């Protein structure tokens, strides 16, 4: 099975451990980005995963490409050109101090891309699934048009499409996100969201829920998924349920709503090493499950277990195997040494 993901791959610069930006005299450099993170997960599970973007034809751009190649991600459809690799700075939170992200991605190669940079007939040759997030159309009006062209072409070819709403207030307004994503969602089969996305993008809010106080209500999320499905005729809506006790400790579970029924995963009490990429690892696990025809309950259990494991790994990429995810999803959450 072949999965195509499309978005921006960025240089991630972060202080060591839990140092603050103003404390650190050096930054660790890695790479990451929502759709690239999904591609790495899928490649680690053994799927044919291809990432599509535009990166400069210089050494930093090549380093970004190499970061994907070492995990087996297909990079042949990455367009080379432009001047900048987007950058984001990440300061990890601890206890009651939240993590912080600062973007330096204006005028990046992908944000300045043209519609004729991407030949979707060629890119989608042999593809079974296409995935992007709401971050990508937020990069520029042109990239939003490229996304629309891609989802229309995918639908024309009978390729399943998934999208993580991933609203980023630092990239665009709620009003613009709602307009652009509303049009794109007409071509999407599976929608992924978190506690805030449906509210921020479409004004659909879960009842009896306080995302900052750690209080979640299952019935409220079923209502959100039902409303999204009725509006866009989705085949499925997956929602991650994060109960934030502190920056380090969260309760983590998920829901998959499909064919009028809601399936909830077991809940994990996580002690977090790195939160960034948690949602992308959920998306990767969900796509893997759906591509392989898992029943809904098994699919949501695999997806949430994959994401739980990602929270224990430094960096954007979820460097776990299918077997490790299956072990956790199967009930072994002991963390005992494997000998």
CSV table of C-alpha atoms in Angstrom, one decimal:
chain,number,residue,atom,x,y,z
A,1,UNK,CA,0.0,0.0,0.0
A,2,UNK,CA,1.3,3.4,-1.0
A,3,UNK,CA,0.6,6.6,1.1
A,4,UNK,CA,1.5,10.1,-0.1
A,5,UNK,CA,1.8,13.0,2.4
A,6,UNK,CA,2.3,16.7,1.5
A,7,UNK,CA,3.5,19.6,3.6
A,8,UNK,CA,6.5,21.5,5.0
A,9,UNK,CA,9.6,19.9,6.4
A,10,UNK,CA,11.3,22.3,8.8
A,11,UNK,CA,14.6,22.6,10.7
A,12,UNK,CA,13.9,22.3,14.4
A,13,UNK,CA,16.2,24.2,16.8
A,14,UNK,CA,15.8,23.5,20.5
A,15,UNK,CA,17.7,24.1,23.7
A,16,UNK,CA,19.1,21.0,25.4
A,17,UNK,CA,16.8,19.2,27.8
A,18,UNK,CA,14.5,21.6,29.6
A,19,UNK,CA,16.6,24.8,29.3
A,20,UNK,CA,14.7,27.9,28.3
A,21,UNK,CA,15.6,29.9,25.2
A,22,UNK,CA,17.1,32.7,27.2
A,23,UNK,CA,19.3,30.2,29.2
A,24,UNK,CA,20.8,28.3,26.3
A,25,UNK,CA,24.0,29.1,24.5
A,26,UNK,CA,23.5,26.3,21.9
A,27,UNK,CA,20.6,24.7,20.1
A,28,UNK,CA,20.2,21.1,18.9
A,29,UNK,CA,19.2,20.8,15.2
A,30,UNK,CA,16.8,18.2,13.9
A,31,UNK,CA,14.0,18.1,11.3
A,32,UNK,CA,10.3,17.7,11.5
A,33,UNK,CA,6.9,18.8,10.2
A,34,UNK,CA,3.4,17.4,10.5
A,35,UNK,CA,3.1,15.4,7.3
A,36,UNK,CA,6.7,14.4,7.3
A,37,UNK,CA,6.3,13.0,10.8
A,38,UNK,CA,3.3,10.9,9.5
A,39,UNK,CA,5.4,9.6,6.6
A,40,UNK,CA,8.2,8.5,9.0
A,41,UNK,CA,5.7,6.6,11.2
A,42,UNK,CA,4.2,4.8,8.1
A,43,UNK,CA,7.6,3.9,6.8
A,44,UNK,CA,8.6,2.5,10.2
A,45,UNK,CA,5.5,0.3,10.1
A,46,UNK,CA,6.5,-1.1,6.7
A,47,UNK,CA,4.3,0.9,4.3
A,48,UNK,CA,5.4,2.5,1.1
A,49,UNK,CA,5.4,6.1,2.4
A,50,UNK,CA,6.2,9.1,0.1
A,51,UNK,CA,6.6,12.7,1.3
A,52,UNK,CA,6.1,15.6,-1.1
A,53,UNK,CA,7.3,19.2,-0.5
A,54,UNK,CA,9.6,21.8,-1.9
A,55,UNK,CA,13.1,22.4,-0.4
A,56,UNK,CA,16.1,24.5,-1.4
A,57,UNK,CA,18.8,22.8,-3.5
A,58,UNK,CA,21.5,23.4,-0.9
A,59,UNK,CA,23.1,21.5,1.9
A,60,UNK,CA,20.5,22.3,4.5
A,61,UNK,CA,17.8,21.3,2.1
A,62,UNK,CA,19.6,18.1,1.4
A,63,UNK,CA,20.1,17.4,5.1
A,64,UNK,CA,16.3,17.7,5.5
A,65,UNK,CA,15.8,15.2,2.7
A,66,UNK,CA,18.4,12.8,4.2
A,67,UNK,CA,16.6,12.9,7.6
A,68,UNK,CA,13.6,11.2,5.8
A,69,UNK,CA,15.6,8.8,3.7
A,70,UNK,CA,17.3,7.1,6.6
A,71,UNK,CA,13.8,6.0,7.8
A,72,UNK,CA,12.9,4.7,4.4
A,73,UNK,CA,10.6,7.5,3.3
A,74,UNK,CA,10.4,7.9,-0.5
A,75,UNK,CA,11.7,11.4,-1.3
A,76,UNK,CA,11.7,11.3,-5.1
A,77,UNK,CA,8.8,13.6,-5.5
A,78,UNK,CA,10.4,16.4,-3.4
A,79,UNK,CA,10.8,19.5,-5.6
A,80,UNK,CA,14.1,21.3,-5.2
A,81,UNK,CA,14.2,25.1,-5.4
A,82,UNK,CA,13.6,28.2,-3.4
A,83,UNK,CA,15.8,29.9,-0.9
A,84,UNK,CA,14.7,28.9,2.6
A,85,UNK,CA,14.1,25.9,4.8
A,86,UNK,CA,11.5,26.9,7.3
A,87,UNK,CA,12.6,26.9,10.9
A,88,UNK,CA,10.9,26.5,14.2
A,89,UNK,CA,12.3,26.9,17.7
A,90,UNK,CA,11.0,24.6,20.4
A,91,UNK,CA,11.4,25.1,24.1
A,92,UNK,CA,10.1,22.1,26.1
A,93,UNK,CA,7.9,22.8,29.0
A,94,UNK,CA,8.0,21.2,32.4
A,95,UNK,CA,5.6,20.9,35.3
A,96,UNK,CA,3.2,23.9,35.0
A,97,UNK,CA,5.4,25.8,32.5
A,98,UNK,CA,4.1,25.1,28.9
A,99,UNK,CA,6.2,24.3,25.9
A,100,UNK,CA,6.7,27.2,23.5
A,101,UNK,CA,7.1,27.2,19.7
A,102,UNK,CA,8.5,30.2,17.7
A,103,UNK,CA,8.2,30.1,13.9
A,104,UNK,CA,10.6,31.5,11.4
A,105,UNK,CA,9.1,30.0,8.3
A,106,UNK,CA,8.0,33.1,6.2
A,107,UNK,CA,9.2,32.8,2.6
A,108,UNK,CA,10.2,29.2,2.9
A,109,UNK,CA,10.5,27.2,-0.3
A,110,UNK,CA,7.2,25.4,0.1
A,111,UNK,CA,5.3,28.5,1.1
A,112,UNK,CA,6.6,30.2,-2.1
A,113,UNK,CA,5.8,27.2,-4.3
A,114,UNK,CA,3.9,27.4,-7.6
A,115,UNK,CA,1.0,25.2,-8.7
A,116,UNK,CA,3.1,23.9,-11.6
A,117,UNK,CA,5.8,22.6,-9.2
A,118,UNK,CA,3.7,19.5,-8.5
A,119,UNK,CA,2.5,17.0,-11.1
A,120,UNK,CA,-0.2,15.2,-9.1
A,121,UNK,CA,-0.9,12.7,-11.9
A,122,UNK,CA,2.7,11.5,-11.5
A,123,UNK,CA,2.8,11.8,-7.7
A,124,UNK,CA,-0.4,9.8,-7.3
A,125,UNK,CA,0.7,7.0,-9.6
A,126,UNK,CA,0.1,3.8,-7.7
A,127,UNK,CA,-1.1,5.6,-4.6
A,128,UNK,CA,-3.8,4.3,-2.2
A,129,UNK,CA,-4.0,7.2,0.3
A,130,UNK,CA,-3.2,10.9,0.5
A,131,UNK,CA,-2.7,12.8,3.7
A,132,UNK,CA,-2.1,16.5,4.6
A,133,UNK,CA,-2.9,18.8,7.5
A,134,UNK,CA,-4.5,22.2,8.0
A,135,UNK,CA,-1.0,23.6,8.5
A,136,UNK,CA,-0.1,23.3,4.8
A,137,UNK,CA,-2.9,25.4,3.2
A,138,UNK,CA,-2.2,28.0,5.9
A,139,UNK,CA,1.3,28.6,4.5
A,140,UNK,CA,0.0,30.8,1.6
A,141,UNK,CA,-2.9,31.3,-0.7
A,142,UNK,CA,-1.1,29.5,-3.5
A,143,UNK,CA,-0.3,26.5,-1.3
A,144,UNK,CA,-4.0,26.3,-0.3
A,145,UNK,CA,-4.8,26.2,-4.1
A,146,UNK,CA,-2.2,23.4,-4.5
A,147,UNK,CA,-3.9,21.4,-1.7
A,148,UNK,CA,-7.3,21.9,-3.4
A,149,UNK,CA,-5.9,20.6,-6.7
A,150,UNK,CA,-4.4,17.6,-4.9
A,151,UNK,CA,-7.5,16.5,-3.1
A,152,UNK,CA,-9.6,16.9,-6.3
A,153,UNK,CA,-7.1,14.8,-8.2
A,154,UNK,CA,-7.1,12.2,-5.4
A,155,UNK,CA,-10.9,12.0,-5.4
A,156,UNK,CA,-10.8,11.6,-9.2
A,157,UNK,CA,-8.4,8.7,-8.9
A,158,UNK,CA,-10.3,7.0,-6.1
A,159,UNK,CA,-7.6,7.7,-3.6
A,160,UNK,CA,-8.7,8.0,0.1
A,161,UNK,CA,-7.9,11.3,1.6
A,162,UNK,CA,-7.2,12.1,5.3
A,163,UNK,CA,-6.6,15.5,6.9
A,164,UNK,CA,-5.6,16.6,10.4
A,165,UNK,CA,-7.3,20.0,11.0
A,166,UNK,CA,-4.2,21.1,13.0
A,167,UNK,CA,-5.2,24.8,13.4
A,168,UNK,CA,-2.3,27.1,14.0
A,169,UNK,CA,-3.2,30.6,15.2
A,170,UNK,CA,0.2,31.9,14.4
A,171,UNK,CA,-0.3,31.1,10.7
A,172,UNK,CA,-3.8,32.3,10.0
A,173,UNK,CA,-7.1,33.4,11.5
A,174,UNK,CA,-10.0,31.2,12.5
A,175,UNK,CA,-12.2,32.9,9.9
A,176,UNK,CA,-9.8,32.2,7.1
A,177,UNK,CA,-9.1,28.6,8.3
A,178,UNK,CA,-12.8,27.9,8.4
A,179,UNK,CA,-13.3,29.2,4.8
A,180,UNK,CA,-10.3,27.4,3.3
A,181,UNK,CA,-10.7,24.1,5.3
A,182,UNK,CA,-14.4,24.1,4.6
A,183,UNK,CA,-13.8,23.8,0.9
A,184,UNK,CA,-11.0,21.3,1.3
A,185,UNK,CA,-13.1,19.1,3.6
A,186,UNK,CA,-15.6,18.4,0.8
A,187,UNK,CA,-12.9,16.1,-0.7
A,188,UNK,CA,-11.8,14.5,2.6
A,189,UNK,CA,-12.7,10.9,3.7
A,190,UNK,CA,-11.2,10.9,7.2
A,191,UNK,CA,-10.9,13.9,9.5
A,192,UNK,CA,-8.5,14.0,12.4
A,193,UNK,CA,-8.8,16.6,15.2
A,194,UNK,CA,-8.1,17.4,18.8
A,195,UNK,CA,-10.0,19.1,21.5
A,196,UNK,CA,-9.6,22.6,20.1
A,197,UNK,CA,-9.5,22.2,16.3
A,198,UNK,CA,-13.2,21.6,15.6
A,199,UNK,CA,-14.1,24.7,17.7
A,200,UNK,CA,-11.4,27.0,16.2
A,201,UNK,CA,-11.9,26.0,12.6
A,202,UNK,CA,-15.7,25.3,12.4
A,203,UNK,CA,-17.1,26.6,15.6
A,204,UNK,CA,-18.1,23.1,16.7
A,205,UNK,CA,-17.5,22.7,20.4
A,206,UNK,CA,-17.7,19.7,22.8
A,207,UNK,CA,-20.1,20.2,25.6
A,208,UNK,CA,-19.1,19.9,29.3
A,209,UNK,CA,-15.4,20.0,28.4
A,210,UNK,CA,-12.6,22.2,29.9
A,211,UNK,CA,-9.4,21.5,28.0
A,212,UNK,CA,-7.3,23.6,30.4
A,213,UNK,CA,-8.8,22.0,33.5
A,214,UNK,CA,-8.5,18.5,32.3
A,215,UNK,CA,-12.2,17.7,32.2
A,216,UNK,CA,-13.5,15.8,29.2
A,217,UNK,CA,-17.0,14.5,28.4
A,218,UNK,CA,-17.3,11.6,26.0
A,219,UNK,CA,-20.8,12.5,24.8
A,220,UNK,CA,-19.6,16.0,23.9
A,221,UNK,CA,-17.0,14.5,21.5
A,222,UNK,CA,-19.5,12.1,20.0
A,223,UNK,CA,-21.6,15.2,19.2
A,224,UNK,CA,-18.7,17.0,17.6
A,225,UNK,CA,-17.8,14.0,15.4
A,226,UNK,CA,-21.5,13.6,14.4
A,227,UNK,CA,-21.8,17.2,13.4
A,228,UNK,CA,-18.6,17.1,11.4
A,229,UNK,CA,-19.7,14.0,9.7
A,230,UNK,CA,-23.1,15.4,8.8
A,231,UNK,CA,-21.6,18.6,7.4
A,232,UNK,CA,-18.9,17.0,5.3
A,233,UNK,CA,-20.1,13.4,4.8
A,234,UNK,CA,-16.8,12.1,6.3
A,235,UNK,CA,-16.4,8.3,6.4
A,236,UNK,CA,-14.7,8.7,9.8
A,237,UNK,CA,-13.7,11.3,12.4
A,238,UNK,CA,-10.9,10.6,14.8
A,239,UNK,CA,-10.4,12.8,17.8
A,240,UNK,CA,-7.6,12.8,20.3
A,241,UNK,CA,-8.6,13.3,23.9
A,242,UNK,CA,-5.8,15.0,26.0
A,243,UNK,CA,-6.3,15.6,29.7
A,244,UNK,CA,-3.5,18.0,30.5
A,245,UNK,CA,-2.5,17.7,34.2
A,246,UNK,CA,0.8,19.5,33.6
A,247,UNK,CA,3.3,19.9,30.8
A,248,UNK,CA,4.9,16.6,31.9
A,249,UNK,CA,1.8,14.5,32.8
A,250,UNK,CA,-1.2,14.0,30.5
A,251,UNK,CA,-3.9,11.4,30.3
A,252,UNK,CA,-4.2,10.3,26.6
A,253,UNK,CA,-7.0,8.5,24.7
A,254,UNK,CA,-8.9,8.8,21.5
A,255,UNK,CA,-12.1,8.2,19.7
A,256,UNK,CA,-13.0,7.0,16.2
A,257,UNK,CA,-16.5,7.8,15.0
A,258,UNK,CA,-17.6,5.9,11.9
A,259,UNK,CA,-20.9,4.6,10.5
A,260,UNK,CA,-22.8,6.3,13.3
A,261,UNK,CA,-20.8,4.6,16.1
A,262,UNK,CA,-18.1,5.9,18.4
A,263,UNK,CA,-15.2,3.7,19.5
A,264,UNK,CA,-13.1,4.9,22.4
A,265,UNK,CA,-9.6,3.6,23.1
A,266,UNK,CA,-8.2,2.8,26.5
A,267,UNK,CA,-6.6,5.7,28.4
A,268,UNK,CA,-2.9,6.1,29.1
A,269,UNK,CA,-1.3,8.1,31.9
A,270,UNK,CA,1.7,9.5,30.2
A,271,UNK,CA,4.9,11.1,31.6
A,272,UNK,CA,6.0,13.2,28.6
A,273,UNK,CA,9.5,13.4,27.2
A,274,UNK,CA,8.6,15.4,24.1
A,275,UNK,CA,5.0,16.4,23.2
A,276,UNK,CA,5.7,17.7,19.6
A,277,UNK,CA,4.6,15.3,17.0
A,278,UNK,CA,2.1,13.5,19.3
A,279,UNK,CA,-0.8,14.3,17.0
A,280,UNK,CA,1.1,13.3,13.9
A,281,UNK,CA,2.0,9.9,15.4
A,282,UNK,CA,-1.7,9.4,16.1
A,283,UNK,CA,-2.5,10.2,12.4
A,284,UNK,CA,0.2,7.8,11.3
A,285,UNK,CA,-1.1,5.0,13.4
A,286,UNK,CA,-4.7,5.7,12.3
A,287,UNK,CA,-3.8,5.7,8.6
A,288,UNK,CA,-1.8,2.5,8.9
A,289,UNK,CA,-4.8,0.8,10.6
A,290,UNK,CA,-7.3,2.0,8.1
A,291,UNK,CA,-5.1,1.2,5.1
A,292,UNK,CA,-4.8,-2.3,6.4
A,293,UNK,CA,-8.5,-2.8,7.0
A,294,UNK,CA,-8.5,-2.9,10.8
A,295,UNK,CA,-11.9,-2.9,12.6
A,296,UNK,CA,-12.7,0.5,14.2
A,297,UNK,CA,-11.8,-0.6,17.8
A,298,UNK,CA,-8.5,-2.1,16.8
A,299,UNK,CA,-7.7,0.9,14.6
A,300,UNK,CA,-8.2,3.5,17.4
A,301,UNK,CA,-6.3,1.3,19.9
A,302,UNK,CA,-3.3,1.1,17.5
A,303,UNK,CA,-3.4,4.8,16.8
A,304,UNK,CA,-3.5,6.0,20.4
A,305,UNK,CA,-0.9,3.5,21.5
A,306,UNK,CA,1.4,4.7,18.7
A,307,UNK,CA,0.9,8.3,19.8
A,308,UNK,CA,1.4,7.4,23.5
A,309,UNK,CA,4.8,5.9,22.6
A,310,UNK,CA,5.8,9.0,20.6
A,311,UNK,CA,5.4,11.2,23.7
A,312,UNK,CA,8.4,9.2,25.2
A,313,UNK,CA,10.7,10.1,22.2
A,314,UNK,CA,12.8,13.2,21.6
A,315,UNK,CA,12.3,15.0,18.4
A,316,UNK,CA,9.4,15.1,15.9
A,317,UNK,CA,9.7,11.7,14.4
A,318,UNK,CA,8.0,8.6,16.0
A,319,UNK,CA,10.8,6.1,16.0
A,320,UNK,CA,8.9,3.0,17.0
A,321,UNK,CA,8.1,-0.3,15.3
A,322,UNK,CA,4.7,-1.9,14.5
A,323,UNK,CA,5.5,-4.6,17.1
A,324,UNK,CA,6.2,-2.1,19.9
A,325,UNK,CA,2.8,-0.4,19.1
A,326,UNK,CA,1.0,-3.7,19.1
A,327,UNK,CA,2.5,-4.7,22.4
A,328,UNK,CA,1.3,-1.6,24.1
A,329,UNK,CA,-2.1,-1.7,22.3
A,330,UNK,CA,-2.4,-5.3,23.5
A,331,UNK,CA,-2.2,-4.2,27.1
A,332,UNK,CA,1.5,-4.3,28.1
A,333,UNK,CA,2.0,-0.8,29.5
A,334,UNK,CA,4.5,-1.9,32.2
A,335,UNK,CA,7.6,-0.4,30.6
A,336,UNK,CA,9.6,-3.3,31.9
A,337,UNK,CA,13.0,-3.9,30.4
A,338,UNK,CA,12.9,-6.2,27.3
A,339,UNK,CA,15.7,-8.8,27.5
